[in-house]
Amino acid sequence: MRRKTIKDVAQEAGVSIGTVSAVLNRRDSVRLVTRKRVLKIMDSLNYRPVEAARRRLGSPREKTLGLVVKEIHNPYFADIIVGAQEEARKHDFRLLVMSSEQVFSREVDAVRVLVAKDIDGLIINPLLELGTLSSHFQDLEANNIPFVMIEGLSGDVSTASVVDIDNERGAFDATMHLLEAGHTELVHLAGPKYSQHSSERSAGVLRAAPGARIVHAGATLEDGFNAVRDQLKGCSFTALVCYNDLVAIGAMRQLMDQGLLVPKDVSIVGFDDIDVASYLGVPLTTVRIPKREMGRQAAAIAIEQIHSTEDSKSRRILLDAELIVRSSTRKR
Amino acid sequence: MRRKTIKDVAQEAGVSIGTVSAVLNRRDSVRLVTRKRVLKIMDSLNYRPVEAARRRLGSPREKTLGLVVKEIHNPYFADIIVGAQEEARKHDFRLLVMSSEQVFSREVDAVRVLVAKDIDGLIINPLLELGTLSSHFQDLEANNIPFVMIEGLSGDVSTASVVDIDNERGAFDATMHLLEAGHTELVHLAGPKYSQHSSERSAGVLRAAPGARIVHAGATLEDGFNAVRDQLKGCSFTALVCYNDLVAIGAMRQLMDQGLLVPKDVSIVGFDDIDVASYLGVPLTTVRIPKREMGRQAAAIAIEQIHSTEDSKSRRILLDAELIVRSSTRKR
DNA sequence: TTGAAAGCGCTAACAA
DNA sequence: TTGTTAGCGCTTTCAA
């Protein structure tokens, strides 16, 4: 069924579209009876104006940035969103957030929808999809919509701007910290496959400790909990390097359930430094990512590219990740 | 400076707008040289098509729901968003998320922007603003855009649909649990002012324990930490009823820093049951809110109202909050 | 107080 | 292969 338009309302009410428009815009040039009649028809027809048609096409609109994250349900992204939003506001931009929930087709869809909503720029934490540089990014380029990636794609041929952190280095530092503390039986709880961050972090762990055992856990509390319970059953180890803090916290919980003490029996390092990490009963040693700063910089770059007339060259920013030693690790 | 249009490009390139349109839509009817010239002009003019004009006005578009939360940086909202998104997807709706970050003017602005982006329905967790039913909600009604509130406003005169939980009851249960465990020196760490949930929870605490001391903490880890450190200094108490889990976790950390043990010295109850609550060193006793379910129901109602032709009556759903007893509370 | 008509930026059909 | 033109749903003059 066709969407009702101002014409339908006008016809049904026996007035012209001009009158309906006047009612819509609360102009006081309409006789009360007429207004009432029109309003009633609007209601009965379930009429909703097409907003795009209201503002004269091409008239100045609110500037907006789109932000597509992989999973909204992760404190890591919450910080990135907040950072991006802060920077956006500074420049009078609004931020529209969508989540792909780790599904590639939804990421493509989200980008399409945001473009349809006429965003001026896009920040995206893309899913790692092997093969071609996906067409949704090409669309962005074709439409002259600047976009910034948070977490660069590996085969990243494109000209896209990227804001990222040195994962390899961070994971290397974390592992070295454990090695220097005398740990020899190391297990690495790796993140999701198809995550660029995960493979970079695994690489960092292996560079420091080529013999480390790698176990694929995931990215959530439950993943960490399950990995230790199932995959590490009966396995001997004294230290865990985790993909992120959530996995670390989940792992820690499982260890406690098994009667093991952290850090007495097992040392644990996380990654991200989410807020809660320092509030835990055993404050978590972790690799801090400047999450807000990442969001902020990504937004700043997007906005800069929107404003600049000349074909702004893409920028690549690699922020440092810093090891924060707390209480979940100790000398062996 | 006026936004560049297809006309500008056509003129500059010395072709008709039809040709430019063909290039824009990747039609292969354009000679290579022409295409190249047009593309170059587009680039140099920094031309970006007005998306709203591309899809023939009024043509069927993706259905979208807007969601405005108070603070994106809170696991509680993350769950609501996920629930809403799941339900939305089921009905082939997209979800656009914005955050007011506890600032009323931003909430108003967010609603305006979402309406301008032509959303079909709205879910909102409104800030508690005393006085009139704000005009941004009236606008929604005038434009026939169904909206659902998560957390009802107190003086809620409007016809809006609401999905909420029984906060009073949840807080009452939590407090009774402590009372029955023999606690007499109770402190309530209350949430932010101007939060409906906060005042309802405080009411529940007071109904169970009229003599409870009320301290205004806030909603974050830091707020809980600071409240115990500053406002409870030298104060004697054996149990804490907290506005939410974050405050509880922050409070717990501060108690530990003071050498106090939970639950041996102090029992603590949180609210929300965020994921991490059960993974803590001392798993948190808390009042579980069906967060995803709230998001899901809110989306379901919004979508139902969008589809229904007749003037659907507003719905009010009050979900139960359930006390989950873990290890942070014990008999005195 | 209401109606008629031009025009917003673009696409699509058709003509050249 | 390119140009011309009608219209998408609405607002905004201007005329009646």
Coordinates of N, CA, C and O (backbone and C1' of nucleotides) in Angstrom, one line a residue, chain B residues 15-16 19 29-31 34 56-57, chain D residues 1-9:
Chain B
V15 N 28.1 19.1 -19.7 CA 27.2 18.0 -20.1 C 25.8 18.3 -19.5 O 25.7 19.3 -18.7
S16 N 24.9 17.4 -19.7 CA 23.5 17.6 -19.1 C 23.5 16.9 -17.8 O 24.3 16.0 -17.5
T19 N 23.3 13.1 -17.9 CA 24.6 12.4 -18.0 C 25.3 12.3 -16.7 O 25.8 11.2 -16.3
S29 N 26.2 3.6 -20.0 CA 25.8 4.2 -21.3 C 26.7 5.5 -21.5 O 26.5 6.2 -22.5
V30 N 27.6 5.7 -20.6 CA 28.4 6.9 -20.7 C 29.8 6.6 -21.3 O 30.4 5.7 -20.9
R31 N 30.1 7.5 -22.2 CA 31.5 7.3 -22.8 C 32.5 7.5 -21.8 O 32.4 8.3 -20.9
T34 N 33.8 11.0 -21.2 CA 32.8 11.8 -20.5 C 32.7 11.5 -19.1 O 32.8 12.3 -18.2
R56 N 13.4 8.4 -5.2 CA 12.2 9.2 -5.5 C 11.4 9.5 -4.3 O 11.1 8.6 -3.5
L57 N 11.2 10.7 -4.0 CA 10.6 11.1 -2.8 C 9.3 10.2 -2.5 O 8.5 10.0 -3.4
Chain D
dT1 P 28.3 3.9 -25.9 O5' 28.0 5.4 -25.8 C5' 28.8 6.4 -26.4 C4' 28.0 7.7 -26.4 C3' 27.8 8.3 -25.0 O3' 28.6 9.5 -25.0 C1' 25.8 8.4 -26.3
dT2 P 28.6 10.5 -23.8 O5' 27.3 11.3 -24.0 C5' 27.3 12.4 -24.9 C4' 25.9 13.0 -24.9 C3' 25.4 13.7 -23.7 O3' 25.5 15.1 -24.0 C1' 23.7 12.4 -24.6
dG3 P 24.9 16.2 -22.9 O5' 23.4 16.3 -23.3 C5' 23.1 16.8 -24.7 C4' 21.6 17.0 -24.8 C3' 21.0 17.9 -23.8 O3' 20.1 18.8 -24.4 C1' 19.9 15.8 -23.7
dT4 P 19.3 19.9 -23.7 O5' 17.9 19.3 -23.5 C5' 17.3 18.7 -24.6 C4' 15.9 18.3 -24.2 C3' 15.2 19.2 -23.2 O3' 13.8 19.4 -23.6 C1' 15.2 17.0 -22.3
dT5 P 12.8 20.4 -22.8 O5' 12.0 19.3 -21.9 C5' 11.3 18.3 -22.5 C4' 10.7 17.4 -21.4 C3' 10.0 18.3 -20.3 O3' 8.8 17.6 -20.0 C1' 11.5 16.7 -19.4
dA6 P 7.6 18.5 -19.4 O5' 6.8 17.4 -18.6 C5' 6.8 16.0 -19.1 C4' 6.7 15.1 -17.9 C3' 5.9 15.5 -16.8 O3' 5.2 14.4 -16.2 C1' 8.1 15.1 -16.0
dG7 P 4.0 14.5 -15.4 O5' 4.6 14.5 -14.0 C5' 4.6 13.3 -13.3 C4' 5.7 13.1 -12.4 C3' 5.3 13.7 -11.0 O3' 5.4 12.6 -10.2 C1' 7.5 14.2 -11.6
dC8 P 4.3 12.5 -9.1 O5' 5.0 11.9 -7.8 C5' 5.9 10.8 -7.9 C4' 6.9 11.0 -6.9 C3' 6.5 11.7 -5.6 O3' 6.1 10.8 -4.6 C1' 8.7 12.5 -6.4
dG9 P 4.7 11.0 -3.9 O5' 5.1 12.1 -2.8 C5' 6.0 11.8 -1.8 C4' 6.2 13.0 -0.9 C3' 4.9 13.6 -0.3 O3' 5.2 13.9 1.0 C1' 6.1 15.2 -1.6

